[in-house]
Coordinates of C-alpha atoms in Angstrom, one line a residue:
Chain A
X1 CA 36.5 -17.7 -32.6
X2 CA 40.2 -18.8 -32.4
X3 CA 42.2 -18.5 -29.2
X4 CA 45.9 -18.0 -29.1
X5 CA 46.5 -20.3 -26.1
X6 CA 43.8 -22.9 -25.8
X7 CA 44.0 -23.5 -22.0
X8 CA 41.4 -26.0 -21.0
X9 CA 39.3 -25.8 -17.9
X10 CA 37.1 -28.3 -16.2
X11 CA 33.5 -27.5 -17.0
X12 CA 32.2 -28.6 -13.6
X13 CA 34.7 -27.1 -11.1
X14 CA 36.6 -24.7 -13.3
X15 CA 40.1 -26.1 -12.4
X16 CA 42.7 -25.8 -15.2
X17 CA 43.3 -29.1 -17.1
X18 CA 46.7 -30.5 -18.3
X19 CA 46.8 -30.8 -22.1
X20 CA 46.2 -34.5 -22.3
X21 CA 44.0 -35.0 -19.2
X22 CA 41.1 -37.4 -19.5
X23 CA 39.8 -36.7 -16.0
X24 CA 39.7 -33.5 -13.9
X25 CA 42.3 -33.7 -11.2
X26 CA 40.1 -31.9 -8.7
X27 CA 36.6 -33.3 -9.1
X28 CA 37.2 -36.4 -11.2
X29 CA 34.8 -35.5 -14.0
X30 CA 35.8 -37.4 -17.2
X31 CA 37.0 -35.2 -20.1
X32 CA 36.2 -36.1 -23.7
X33 CA 38.3 -34.9 -26.6
X34 CA 36.0 -33.5 -29.4
X35 CA 32.6 -32.0 -29.1
X36 CA 31.6 -33.0 -32.5
X37 CA 32.2 -36.6 -31.6
X38 CA 29.9 -36.4 -28.6
X39 CA 26.5 -37.9 -29.7
X40 CA 23.8 -37.6 -28.6
X41 CA 24.0 -34.1 -27.1
X42 CA 23.3 -34.1 -23.4
X43 CA 19.7 -33.1 -22.7
X44 CA 19.5 -30.7 -19.8
X45 CA 16.5 -31.1 -17.6
X46 CA 13.7 -28.5 -17.6
X47 CA 13.7 -26.4 -14.5
X48 CA 10.7 -26.7 -12.2
X49 CA 8.3 -23.8 -12.8
X50 CA 8.9 -22.3 -9.4
X51 CA 12.6 -21.9 -10.3
X52 CA 12.2 -19.3 -13.1
X53 CA 10.0 -16.3 -13.4
X54 CA 6.6 -17.3 -14.7
X55 CA 4.3 -14.5 -15.9
X56 CA 3.3 -13.3 -12.4
X57 CA 6.8 -13.2 -11.1
X58 CA 8.1 -10.6 -13.7
X59 CA 8.3 -7.0 -12.4
X60 CA 5.6 -6.0 -14.8
X61 CA 2.6 -8.1 -15.8
X62 CA 2.3 -8.4 -19.6
X63 CA -1.0 -6.4 -19.7
X64 CA 0.5 -3.7 -17.6
X65 CA 3.3 -3.1 -20.2
X66 CA 0.9 -2.3 -23.0
X67 CA -1.7 -0.7 -20.7
X68 CA 0.9 1.4 -18.9
X69 CA 2.4 2.6 -22.2
X70 CA -1.0 3.6 -23.5
X71 CA -1.8 5.4 -20.3
X72 CA 1.5 7.2 -20.2
X73 CA 1.0 8.3 -23.8
X74 CA -2.5 9.6 -23.1
X75 CA -1.2 11.6 -20.1
X76 CA 1.7 12.9 -22.1
X77 CA -0.5 13.8 -25.0
X78 CA -3.0 15.6 -22.8
X79 CA -0.4 17.4 -20.7
X80 CA 2.0 18.5 -23.6
X81 CA -0.8 18.9 -26.1
X82 CA -2.9 20.8 -23.6
X83 CA 0.0 23.1 -22.8
X84 CA 0.7 23.7 -26.4
X85 CA -2.9 24.4 -27.3
X86 CA -3.2 26.8 -24.4
X87 CA -0.5 28.8 -26.0
X88 CA -2.7 29.1 -29.0
X89 CA -6.0 29.7 -27.3
X90 CA -4.6 32.0 -24.5
X91 CA -2.1 33.9 -26.7
X92 CA -2.3 37.6 -26.6
X93 CA -1.2 38.1 -30.1
X94 CA -3.1 41.0 -31.7
X95 CA -3.9 40.4 -35.3
X96 CA -4.1 43.4 -37.6
X97 CA -7.1 43.3 -39.8
X98 CA -8.0 46.9 -40.5
X99 CA -5.9 49.8 -41.8
X100 CA -2.8 47.7 -41.9
X101 CA -1.1 49.2 -44.8
X102 CA 2.3 50.7 -44.0
X103 CA 2.3 54.3 -42.8
X104 CA 5.6 55.1 -44.4
X105 CA 6.7 53.8 -47.8
X106 CA 10.5 53.7 -48.2
X107 CA 11.7 53.9 -51.7
X108 CA 13.9 51.1 -53.0
X109 CA 17.6 51.9 -52.5
X110 CA 18.7 49.9 -55.4
X111 CA 16.2 48.1 -57.6
X112 CA 16.2 45.5 -60.3
X113 CA 13.6 44.8 -62.8
X114 CA 11.9 41.8 -64.3
X115 CA 9.7 42.0 -67.4
X116 CA 7.3 39.2 -68.3
X117 CA 7.8 38.4 -72.0
X118 CA 4.4 36.7 -72.1
X119 CA 2.3 39.4 -70.5
X120 CA 4.6 42.4 -70.7
X121 CA 4.2 43.5 -67.1
X122 CA 7.1 44.8 -65.2
X123 CA 8.2 44.0 -61.6
X124 CA 10.6 46.2 -59.7
X125 CA 12.3 44.7 -56.7
X126 CA 15.3 45.1 -54.3
X127 CA 18.4 44.1 -56.1
X128 CA 19.5 42.4 -52.9
X129 CA 16.7 39.9 -53.3
X130 CA 17.6 36.6 -55.1
X131 CA 15.9 35.3 -58.1
X132 CA 14.9 31.7 -57.3
X133 CA 13.2 31.1 -60.6
X134 CA 11.7 32.9 -63.5
X135 CA 10.1 32.2 -66.9
X136 CA 8.0 34.1 -69.4
X137 CA 4.9 34.4 -67.2
X138 CA 6.4 35.2 -63.8
X139 CA 9.2 35.3 -61.3
X140 CA 9.9 33.9 -57.8
X141 CA 12.2 36.1 -55.5
X142 CA 13.9 35.1 -52.3
X143 CA 13.7 38.1 -49.9
X144 CA 15.6 38.6 -46.7
X145 CA 13.1 36.7 -44.6
X146 CA 10.7 35.2 -47.0
X147 CA 9.8 35.0 -50.7
X148 CA 7.5 36.6 -53.2
X149 CA 6.1 35.1 -56.3
X150 CA 4.5 37.1 -59.2
X151 CA 2.6 35.1 -61.7
X152 CA 0.7 36.2 -64.8
X153 CA -2.1 34.4 -66.6
X154 CA -4.7 35.1 -69.3
X155 CA -8.2 35.9 -68.3
X156 CA -9.6 34.6 -65.0
X157 CA -11.5 36.2 -62.3
X158 CA -9.4 37.7 -59.4
X159 CA -11.6 36.1 -56.7
X160 CA -11.4 32.7 -58.4
X161 CA -7.6 33.0 -58.9
X162 CA -7.2 33.9 -55.2
X163 CA -9.2 30.9 -54.1
X164 CA -7.4 28.5 -56.4
X165 CA -4.0 29.8 -55.3
X166 CA -4.8 29.1 -51.7
X167 CA -6.5 25.7 -52.3
X168 CA -3.7 24.4 -54.5
X169 CA -1.2 24.6 -51.7
X170 CA -0.1 21.0 -51.0
X171 CA -1.6 19.9 -47.7
X172 CA 1.4 17.7 -46.9
X173 CA 3.5 20.9 -46.5
X174 CA 0.9 23.5 -45.6
X175 CA -0.9 22.8 -42.3
X176 CA -3.6 24.8 -40.5
X177 CA -4.1 27.3 -43.3
X178 CA -6.3 29.9 -41.7
X179 CA -7.7 33.2 -43.1
X180 CA -6.4 36.1 -41.0
X181 CA -8.2 38.8 -42.8
X182 CA -8.9 40.7 -46.0
X183 CA -6.4 43.2 -47.2
X184 CA -8.1 46.6 -47.5
X185 CA -7.1 48.5 -50.5
X186 CA -5.3 45.6 -52.2
X187 CA -3.8 46.6 -55.5
X188 CA -1.3 45.5 -58.2
X189 CA 0.2 48.6 -59.7
X190 CA -2.5 51.1 -60.5
X191 CA -5.2 48.4 -60.6
X192 CA -7.3 47.6 -57.6
X193 CA -7.7 44.0 -56.8
X194 CA -8.5 41.5 -54.0
X195 CA -6.2 40.4 -51.3
X196 CA -6.2 38.1 -48.2
X197 CA -3.7 37.3 -45.5
X198 CA -3.5 33.8 -44.1
X199 CA -1.6 32.1 -41.3
X200 CA -0.2 28.6 -41.7
X201 CA 2.4 26.1 -40.5
X202 CA 4.8 25.3 -43.2
X203 CA 6.5 21.8 -43.0
X204 CA 9.9 21.5 -44.7
X205 CA 11.4 18.4 -46.1
X206 CA 13.0 17.6 -42.8
X207 CA 9.6 18.0 -41.2
X208 CA 10.6 21.2 -39.4
X209 CA 7.4 23.2 -38.9
X210 CA 7.5 27.0 -39.2
X211 CA 4.7 29.5 -38.4
X212 CA 4.3 31.6 -41.4
X213 CA 2.0 34.3 -42.8
X214 CA 1.3 34.7 -46.5
X215 CA -0.6 37.2 -48.5
X216 CA -2.3 36.6 -51.9
X217 CA -3.1 39.7 -54.0
X218 CA -4.8 39.3 -57.4
X219 CA -5.8 41.9 -59.9
X220 CA -6.8 41.9 -63.6
X221 CA -6.3 44.4 -66.4
X222 CA -7.0 44.1 -70.1
X223 CA -7.3 40.3 -70.0
X224 CA -4.2 39.7 -67.9
X225 CA -4.5 38.5 -64.3
X226 CA -1.5 38.8 -62.0
X227 CA -1.3 36.9 -58.7
X228 CA 1.2 37.9 -56.1
X229 CA 2.0 35.4 -53.4
X230 CA 4.1 36.8 -50.6
X231 CA 5.4 34.6 -47.8
X232 CA 7.2 35.4 -44.6
X233 CA 7.7 34.3 -41.0
X234 CA 4.7 35.0 -38.7
X235 CA 5.2 37.9 -36.3
X236 CA 1.7 39.0 -35.5
X237 CA 2.8 41.0 -32.4
X238 CA 5.2 43.4 -34.1
X239 CA 4.1 43.8 -37.7
X240 CA 1.0 44.7 -39.6
X241 CA -0.7 41.5 -40.8
X242 CA 2.0 39.6 -38.9
X243 CA 4.4 39.9 -41.9
X244 CA 7.8 41.6 -41.1
X245 CA 8.4 42.3 -44.7
X246 CA 4.9 43.5 -45.4
X247 CA 6.2 47.0 -46.3
X248 CA 8.6 45.7 -48.9
X249 CA 5.9 43.5 -50.4
X250 CA 3.5 46.4 -50.5
X251 CA 6.1 48.6 -52.3
X252 CA 6.6 45.8 -54.9
X253 CA 2.8 45.9 -55.5
X254 CA 2.8 49.7 -55.8
X255 CA 5.8 49.7 -58.2
X256 CA 4.3 47.0 -60.4
X257 CA 3.7 48.2 -64.0
X258 CA 1.2 46.7 -66.3
X259 CA 2.1 46.1 -69.9
Chain B
X1 CA 22.5 -33.3 -10.5
X2 CA 25.4 -34.6 -8.5
X3 CA 28.9 -33.8 -9.7
X4 CA 29.5 -37.1 -11.5
X5 CA 26.1 -37.8 -13.1
X6 CA 26.0 -34.4 -14.9
X7 CA 26.8 -33.8 -18.5
X8 CA 30.1 -35.2 -19.8
X9 CA 32.8 -32.8 -20.7
X10 CA 33.8 -32.3 -24.3
X11 CA 36.5 -30.2 -25.8
X12 CA 35.3 -27.3 -27.9
X13 CA 37.1 -27.4 -31.2
X14 CA 36.9 -23.6 -31.4
X15 CA 38.2 -22.3 -28.1
X16 CA 39.8 -25.6 -26.9
X17 CA 38.1 -25.5 -23.5
X18 CA 36.6 -28.6 -21.8
X19 CA 33.0 -27.7 -21.5
X20 CA 29.8 -29.5 -20.6
X21 CA 28.3 -31.3 -23.5
X22 CA 25.4 -29.5 -25.2
X23 CA 24.4 -27.8 -28.4
X24 CA 26.6 -24.8 -27.6
X25 CA 30.0 -24.2 -26.1
X26 CA 29.4 -22.6 -22.7
X27 CA 32.6 -20.6 -23.0
X28 CA 32.8 -19.2 -26.5
X29 CA 29.2 -19.7 -27.6
X30 CA 30.1 -21.7 -30.7
X31 CA 27.4 -24.1 -32.0
X32 CA 29.0 -27.5 -31.3
X33 CA 26.7 -29.8 -33.2
X34 CA 26.8 -27.6 -36.3
X35 CA 30.5 -26.8 -35.8
X36 CA 29.8 -23.1 -36.3
X37 CA 31.8 -20.6 -34.2
X38 CA 29.8 -17.6 -35.6
X39 CA 26.4 -19.4 -35.2
X40 CA 24.7 -17.1 -37.6
X41 CA 21.4 -18.9 -37.1
X42 CA 21.3 -18.3 -33.3
X43 CA 21.5 -14.6 -32.2
X44 CA 23.5 -14.6 -29.0
X45 CA 20.9 -12.5 -27.1
X46 CA 17.9 -14.5 -28.3
X47 CA 19.1 -17.8 -29.9
X48 CA 15.6 -18.6 -31.2
X49 CA 16.1 -15.8 -33.8
X50 CA 18.8 -15.6 -36.5
X51 CA 21.5 -12.9 -36.5
X52 CA 20.4 -11.3 -39.7
X53 CA 16.7 -11.3 -38.8
X54 CA 14.8 -8.0 -38.7
X55 CA 13.4 -7.7 -35.2
X56 CA 12.9 -4.4 -33.4
X57 CA 12.3 -5.7 -29.9
X58 CA 15.1 -8.3 -29.6
X59 CA 17.6 -5.9 -31.2
X60 CA 17.0 -2.7 -29.2
X61 CA 15.9 -4.5 -26.0
X62 CA 18.4 -7.4 -26.0
X63 CA 18.2 -8.0 -22.2
X64 CA 14.6 -9.2 -22.5
X65 CA 14.1 -12.9 -22.4
X66 CA 12.4 -13.9 -25.6
X67 CA 9.2 -14.8 -23.8
X68 CA 8.9 -11.2 -22.7
X69 CA 9.3 -9.9 -26.2
X70 CA 5.7 -10.6 -27.0
X71 CA 4.5 -8.2 -24.3
X72 CA 6.7 -5.4 -25.6
X73 CA 5.6 -6.0 -29.2
X74 CA 2.0 -5.8 -28.1
X75 CA 2.8 -2.6 -26.2
X76 CA 4.4 -1.1 -29.4
X77 CA 1.4 -2.1 -31.4
X78 CA -1.0 -0.6 -28.8
X79 CA 1.0 2.6 -28.8
X80 CA 0.8 2.8 -32.6
X81 CA -2.9 2.1 -32.5
X82 CA -3.5 4.9 -30.1
X83 CA -1.6 7.3 -32.4
X84 CA -3.6 6.0 -35.4
X85 CA -6.9 6.6 -33.6
X86 CA -5.9 10.1 -32.6
X87 CA -4.7 10.9 -36.2
X88 CA -8.0 9.5 -37.6
X89 CA -9.9 11.8 -35.3
X90 CA -7.8 14.7 -36.7
X91 CA -6.4 15.4 -33.2
X92 CA -3.0 15.9 -34.8
X93 CA -1.4 17.7 -31.9
X94 CA -2.2 15.0 -29.5
X95 CA -1.3 12.3 -32.0
X96 CA 2.1 13.9 -32.5
X97 CA 2.8 14.0 -28.8
X98 CA 1.7 10.4 -28.3
X99 CA 3.8 9.3 -31.4
X100 CA 7.1 10.8 -30.3
X101 CA 6.7 9.3 -26.8
X102 CA 5.9 5.7 -27.8
X103 CA 9.4 4.4 -28.2
X104 CA 11.2 6.4 -25.4
X105 CA 8.5 5.4 -22.9
X106 CA 8.7 1.7 -24.0
X107 CA 12.4 1.9 -23.6
X108 CA 12.1 3.3 -20.1
X109 CA 9.6 0.4 -19.2
X110 CA 12.2 -2.0 -20.6
X111 CA 15.0 -0.5 -18.5
X112 CA 12.8 -0.7 -15.4
X113 CA 11.9 -4.3 -16.2
X114 CA 15.4 -5.6 -16.7
X115 CA 17.1 -3.4 -14.1
X116 CA 20.0 -2.5 -16.3
X117 CA 21.0 0.4 -14.1
X118 CA 21.3 -1.6 -10.9
X119 CA 21.8 0.6 -7.8
X120 CA 22.2 4.1 -9.3
X121 CA 19.2 4.5 -11.6
X122 CA 18.5 8.2 -11.5
X123 CA 22.1 9.3 -12.0
X124 CA 22.6 7.1 -15.0
X125 CA 19.2 7.7 -16.5
X126 CA 19.7 11.4 -15.9
X127 CA 23.1 11.4 -17.6
X128 CA 21.8 9.7 -20.7
X129 CA 18.1 10.4 -21.5
X130 CA 17.8 13.8 -19.8
X131 CA 21.1 15.1 -21.2
X132 CA 19.8 13.8 -24.6
X133 CA 16.5 15.7 -24.1
X134 CA 18.3 19.0 -23.1
X135 CA 20.7 18.8 -26.0
X136 CA 17.8 18.0 -28.4
X137 CA 15.9 21.0 -27.3
X138 CA 18.9 23.3 -27.5
X139 CA 20.2 22.1 -30.8
X140 CA 16.8 22.0 -32.6
X141 CA 16.1 25.5 -31.4
X142 CA 19.4 26.7 -32.6
X143 CA 19.4 24.9 -35.9
X144 CA 15.7 25.3 -36.6
X145 CA 15.6 29.1 -37.0
X146 CA 18.1 29.3 -39.8
X147 CA 16.7 26.2 -41.4
X148 CA 13.2 27.7 -41.4
X149 CA 14.4 30.9 -42.8
X150 CA 16.2 29.1 -45.7
X151 CA 13.1 27.1 -46.3
X152 CA 10.8 30.2 -46.4
X153 CA 13.2 32.1 -48.6
X154 CA 13.6 29.2 -50.9
X155 CA 17.4 29.0 -50.6
X156 CA 17.7 25.3 -51.4
X157 CA 21.4 25.1 -51.9
X158 CA 22.3 26.5 -48.4
X159 CA 19.4 24.5 -46.9
X160 CA 20.8 21.3 -48.4
X161 CA 24.2 21.9 -46.8
X162 CA 22.5 22.6 -43.5
X163 CA 19.8 20.0 -43.4
X164 CA 21.6 17.3 -45.4
X165 CA 25.0 17.4 -43.9
X166 CA 25.6 19.8 -41.0
X167 CA 22.6 19.1 -38.9
X168 CA 22.8 15.2 -39.1
X169 CA 26.5 15.2 -38.2
X170 CA 26.2 17.6 -35.3
X171 CA 23.0 15.8 -34.0
X172 CA 24.7 12.4 -34.1
X173 CA 27.7 13.8 -32.3
X174 CA 25.4 15.3 -29.6
X175 CA 23.6 12.0 -29.1
X176 CA 26.9 10.4 -28.3
X177 CA 27.8 13.0 -25.6
X178 CA 25.8 11.6 -22.7
X179 CA 27.0 8.1 -23.1
X180 CA 30.6 9.2 -23.5
X181 CA 30.3 11.0 -20.2
X182 CA 29.3 7.7 -18.6
X183 CA 32.1 5.9 -20.4
X184 CA 34.6 8.3 -18.8
X185 CA 33.1 8.6 -15.4
X186 CA 31.3 5.3 -14.7
X187 CA 33.8 2.6 -15.5
X188 CA 31.9 -0.1 -13.7
X189 CA 29.4 -0.3 -16.5
X190 CA 31.8 -2.3 -18.7
X191 CA 29.6 -4.5 -20.8
X192 CA 28.9 -3.6 -24.5
X193 CA 25.2 -4.0 -23.8
X194 CA 25.5 -1.3 -21.2
X195 CA 27.0 0.9 -23.9
X196 CA 24.1 0.0 -26.2
X197 CA 21.5 0.9 -23.5
X198 CA 23.1 4.3 -22.8
X199 CA 23.5 5.1 -26.4
X200 CA 19.9 4.2 -27.2
X201 CA 18.5 6.0 -24.2
X202 CA 20.5 9.2 -25.1
X203 CA 19.4 9.0 -28.8
X204 CA 15.7 8.5 -27.8
X205 CA 15.8 11.4 -25.4
X206 CA 17.4 13.6 -28.0
X207 CA 15.0 12.5 -30.8
X208 CA 12.0 13.0 -28.5
X209 CA 13.0 16.5 -27.6
X210 CA 14.0 17.3 -31.2
X211 CA 10.7 16.1 -32.6
X212 CA 8.6 18.0 -30.1
X213 CA 10.6 21.2 -30.8
X214 CA 10.3 20.7 -34.6
X215 CA 6.5 20.1 -34.3
X216 CA 5.9 22.7 -31.7
X217 CA 4.3 25.3 -34.0
X218 CA 1.9 22.6 -35.1
X219 CA 1.1 21.6 -31.5
X220 CA 0.2 25.2 -30.7
X221 CA -2.3 25.2 -33.7
X222 CA -5.9 24.3 -33.5
X223 CA -6.8 21.2 -31.5
X224 CA -8.6 19.6 -34.4
X225 CA -6.4 19.9 -37.5
X226 CA -7.4 20.3 -41.1
X227 CA -4.7 18.3 -42.9
X228 CA -5.0 14.8 -44.4
X229 CA -5.1 12.0 -41.8
X230 CA -3.1 9.8 -44.2
X231 CA -0.4 12.4 -44.5
X232 CA -0.3 12.6 -40.7
X233 CA -0.2 8.8 -40.2
X234 CA 2.8 8.7 -42.6
X235 CA 4.5 11.7 -41.0
X236 CA 4.0 10.3 -37.5
X237 CA 5.3 6.9 -38.5
X238 CA 8.4 8.6 -39.7
X239 CA 8.9 10.8 -36.6
X240 CA 7.7 8.4 -33.9
X241 CA 9.1 5.2 -35.1
X242 CA 11.6 5.3 -38.0
X243 CA 13.6 8.3 -37.0
X244 CA 13.6 7.1 -33.4
X245 CA 14.9 3.6 -34.4
X246 CA 17.5 5.0 -36.8
X247 CA 18.9 7.3 -34.1
X248 CA 18.8 4.7 -31.4
X249 CA 20.5 2.2 -33.7
X250 CA 23.3 4.5 -35.0
X251 CA 24.1 5.8 -31.5
X252 CA 23.7 2.4 -29.9
X253 CA 26.1 0.7 -32.4
X254 CA 28.8 3.3 -31.8
X255 CA 28.5 3.1 -28.0
X256 CA 28.4 -0.7 -28.0
X257 CA 31.5 -0.7 -30.1
X258 CA 33.2 1.8 -27.8
X259 CA 32.3 -0.2 -24.7
X260 CA 33.4 -3.4 -26.5
X261 CA 36.8 -1.8 -27.2
X262 CA 37.3 -1.2 -23.5
X263 CA 36.0 -4.7 -22.6
X264 CA 38.1 -6.6 -25.1
X265 CA 41.5 -5.1 -25.6
X266 CA 42.7 -7.5 -28.2
X267 CA 43.7 -5.8 -31.4
X268 CA 43.2 -8.9 -33.6
X269 CA 40.6 -11.5 -34.0
X270 CA 37.6 -9.2 -33.6
X271 CA 35.4 -8.7 -36.7
X272 CA 36.0 -5.4 -38.4
X273 CA 32.3 -4.6 -38.4
X274 CA 32.2 -4.3 -34.6
X275 CA 35.1 -1.9 -34.5
X276 CA 34.6 1.7 -33.3
X277 CA 35.7 3.0 -36.7
X278 CA 33.2 0.8 -38.6
X279 CA 30.4 1.9 -36.3
X280 CA 31.3 5.5 -36.6
X281 CA 31.4 5.3 -40.4
X282 CA 28.1 3.5 -40.6
X283 CA 26.4 5.8 -38.0
X284 CA 27.5 9.1 -39.5
X285 CA 27.2 7.8 -43.1
X286 CA 23.6 6.8 -42.5
X287 CA 22.8 10.1 -40.9
X288 CA 24.2 12.1 -43.7
X289 CA 22.7 9.9 -46.4
X290 CA 19.3 10.2 -44.7
X291 CA 19.7 13.9 -44.3
X292 CA 20.4 14.3 -48.0
X293 CA 17.6 11.9 -49.1
X294 CA 15.1 13.6 -46.9
X295 CA 16.0 16.9 -48.5
X296 CA 16.2 15.6 -52.0
X297 CA 13.0 13.6 -51.9
X298 CA 10.2 15.9 -51.0
X299 CA 7.4 13.3 -51.5
X300 CA 6.5 12.2 -47.9
X301 CA 5.5 8.6 -48.8
X302 CA 8.6 8.0 -50.9
X303 CA 10.7 9.5 -48.2
X304 CA 9.2 7.2 -45.6
X305 CA 9.8 4.2 -47.8
X306 CA 13.5 5.0 -48.2
X307 CA 13.7 5.7 -44.4
X308 CA 12.0 2.4 -43.6
X309 CA 14.5 0.5 -45.8
X310 CA 17.5 2.2 -44.1
X311 CA 16.0 1.6 -40.7
X312 CA 15.8 -2.1 -41.5
X313 CA 19.4 -2.1 -42.6
X314 CA 20.7 -0.3 -39.5
X315 CA 18.7 -2.6 -37.2
X316 CA 20.3 -5.6 -38.8
X317 CA 23.8 -4.0 -38.6
X318 CA 23.3 -3.2 -34.9
X319 CA 22.2 -6.8 -34.4
X320 CA 25.4 -8.0 -35.9
X321 CA 27.4 -5.7 -33.6
X322 CA 25.5 -7.0 -30.6
X323 CA 26.1 -10.6 -31.6
X324 CA 29.8 -10.1 -32.1
X325 CA 30.1 -8.2 -28.8
X326 CA 28.3 -11.0 -26.9
X327 CA 30.5 -13.6 -28.4
X328 CA 33.6 -11.7 -27.4
X329 CA 32.3 -11.3 -23.9
X330 CA 32.1 -15.0 -23.6
X331 CA 35.8 -15.3 -23.8
X332 CA 36.1 -15.2 -20.0
X333 CA 36.2 -18.6 -18.2
X334 CA 33.7 -18.6 -15.4
X335 CA 31.8 -21.6 -14.3
X336 CA 29.2 -21.4 -11.6
X337 CA 26.7 -23.8 -10.1
X338 CA 23.7 -25.3 -11.9
X339 CA 20.9 -22.8 -12.4
X340 CA 17.9 -22.4 -14.7
X341 CA 18.8 -20.6 -17.9
X342 CA 16.6 -17.4 -18.1
X343 CA 16.1 -18.0 -21.8
X344 CA 15.3 -21.8 -22.2
X345 CA 14.6 -22.5 -18.5
X346 CA 16.7 -25.6 -18.4
X347 CA 19.0 -26.4 -15.5
X348 CA 22.5 -25.8 -16.9
X349 CA 25.9 -24.9 -15.4
X350 CA 26.3 -21.2 -15.1
X351 CA 28.6 -20.2 -17.9
X352 CA 29.1 -17.4 -20.4
X353 CA 26.6 -19.1 -22.7
X354 CA 23.9 -21.6 -22.0
X355 CA 25.2 -24.9 -23.2
X356 CA 21.6 -25.9 -24.1
X357 CA 20.2 -22.9 -26.0
X358 CA 23.3 -20.7 -26.5
X359 CA 21.9 -17.6 -24.9
X360 CA 24.6 -15.2 -23.7
X361 CA 24.6 -14.7 -20.0
X362 CA 25.5 -11.0 -20.6
X363 CA 22.2 -10.6 -22.4
X364 CA 20.2 -11.8 -19.4
X365 CA 18.6 -9.1 -17.3
X366 CA 20.6 -8.2 -14.2
X367 CA 17.7 -9.7 -12.3
X368 CA 18.1 -13.0 -14.1
X369 CA 21.8 -13.0 -13.7
X370 CA 21.6 -12.5 -10.0
X371 CA 19.3 -15.4 -9.8
X372 CA 21.8 -17.4 -11.8
X373 CA 24.6 -16.6 -9.5
X374 CA 22.6 -17.5 -6.5
X375 CA 21.7 -20.7 -8.1
X376 CA 18.0 -20.0 -8.3

């Protein structure tokens, strides 16, 4: 660290020193020229133990720091966690499990179509929805609030496909996947199938958790099995099955055409 | 020691002052025997450690004497162990709450221990940590809804702009708000380490609230979770330790640099890395880079590995800023009576740096400094 004006001061009394001084004019302490020439370095005496804080004289005992932290964490976990859990246990959210299908079916204002080149089925959807991905066997659509995925495969039992669809969800992203109920009258186009609605917490890349509902509907016809995976934000209070876009999803299932 | 049988005076070749003989210059902190003004082997807050050493406790809690560091390291390990036990028992909600509280609570214990805030603790703590908490809750609620919707609808392009750039930038700016309030309205807290304390406290409050808000839907789930304990251990290490440390470091380095600018008005002679501009570039750059990496690397473990590497780098950078700041602080000539050094416990003249071990007096706790002034 270089100083512009190297004014010297006496290290004992703090008085300013003339440039060539060899003694302090105030207290008489001798002044040497260069630190690097001063050998050996002066050894400062150790302070008596009473002069500095030994363990017992600190504000907090060492054991109290770790113990106090753990105690505070336990209290915080119980209080905050208990409050949060009480929201879950004591919630008055009604879950629709029976006769949940929409009472009114609104026709699509403007629709677009996807045709599977591998399995020849046709999916009609709102043109406002965005195609996230598509290939020969299926399509993934971004809806206004959620997304819906239609996937075809050869053979397979609808029940097994439904189970494997749910169990293959990566646990790092899908937390607390819980069956809400079975969808009565689940169908894909003119084919009856099986369907279930689940609640879950979806963790994004930035670890933001979102309460979601998803429905899985599977049906088979002439050796082709189609699985529809519909995802949306959870709103069990205001919408059948807790899915705000359930009606639009249901319409897509109804409009589905087998090849 | 009488006046004349004390240490001989020598002239420091770096600052030109006549100072008591010792390993270090008591005025500028230079290492005299090694002839090293930057003394990279002796961190100004804890000279027993190097400047470029990776150390959480002595970097974020620089007012602690090194003997006290062990107690805080033990506490950090104990807190981590509690979180691990809760996660192993699949009590993920409780583990999450415990994890996000570990570092902020440890920091509050540290502030209590070293009495950083002197006579107006509640006002200062309120203006930093609580403001950080409130801003964290508000911002995460506001930004969380659109981010969740983009995530559910699978709109990755817009989500990348939001999660990778906009949210990290705004969050970093909000973490600086509380300390900047203190900078403007509490001028008597002048030392760069005061700025560091305020910045770190604000960031920890913000991150705590933000993490709780982000995880709230999970906390309101079943008490005993069904996910993988390993996933949760990694996730909570990320949220409870790494993100906390990164935010505390980036905010602390900016506030320390701002406080240093007020303290040291010289325009030349100060290293570029402790300038406000450098700190801002590093802080916002790190936040944006991490936001992008977090979004682009969906694998949780890989994500945490990258975050851990960045955390190590920002900890070291913050350490360099603290070191520079403490060396600049030593530029004032002040010589007091002999007193025990709070770091090495030797009887030394009260100066900006201990001539024996080189510890900066500004890094001693206010408690320790008061004792120094009184002459033990």
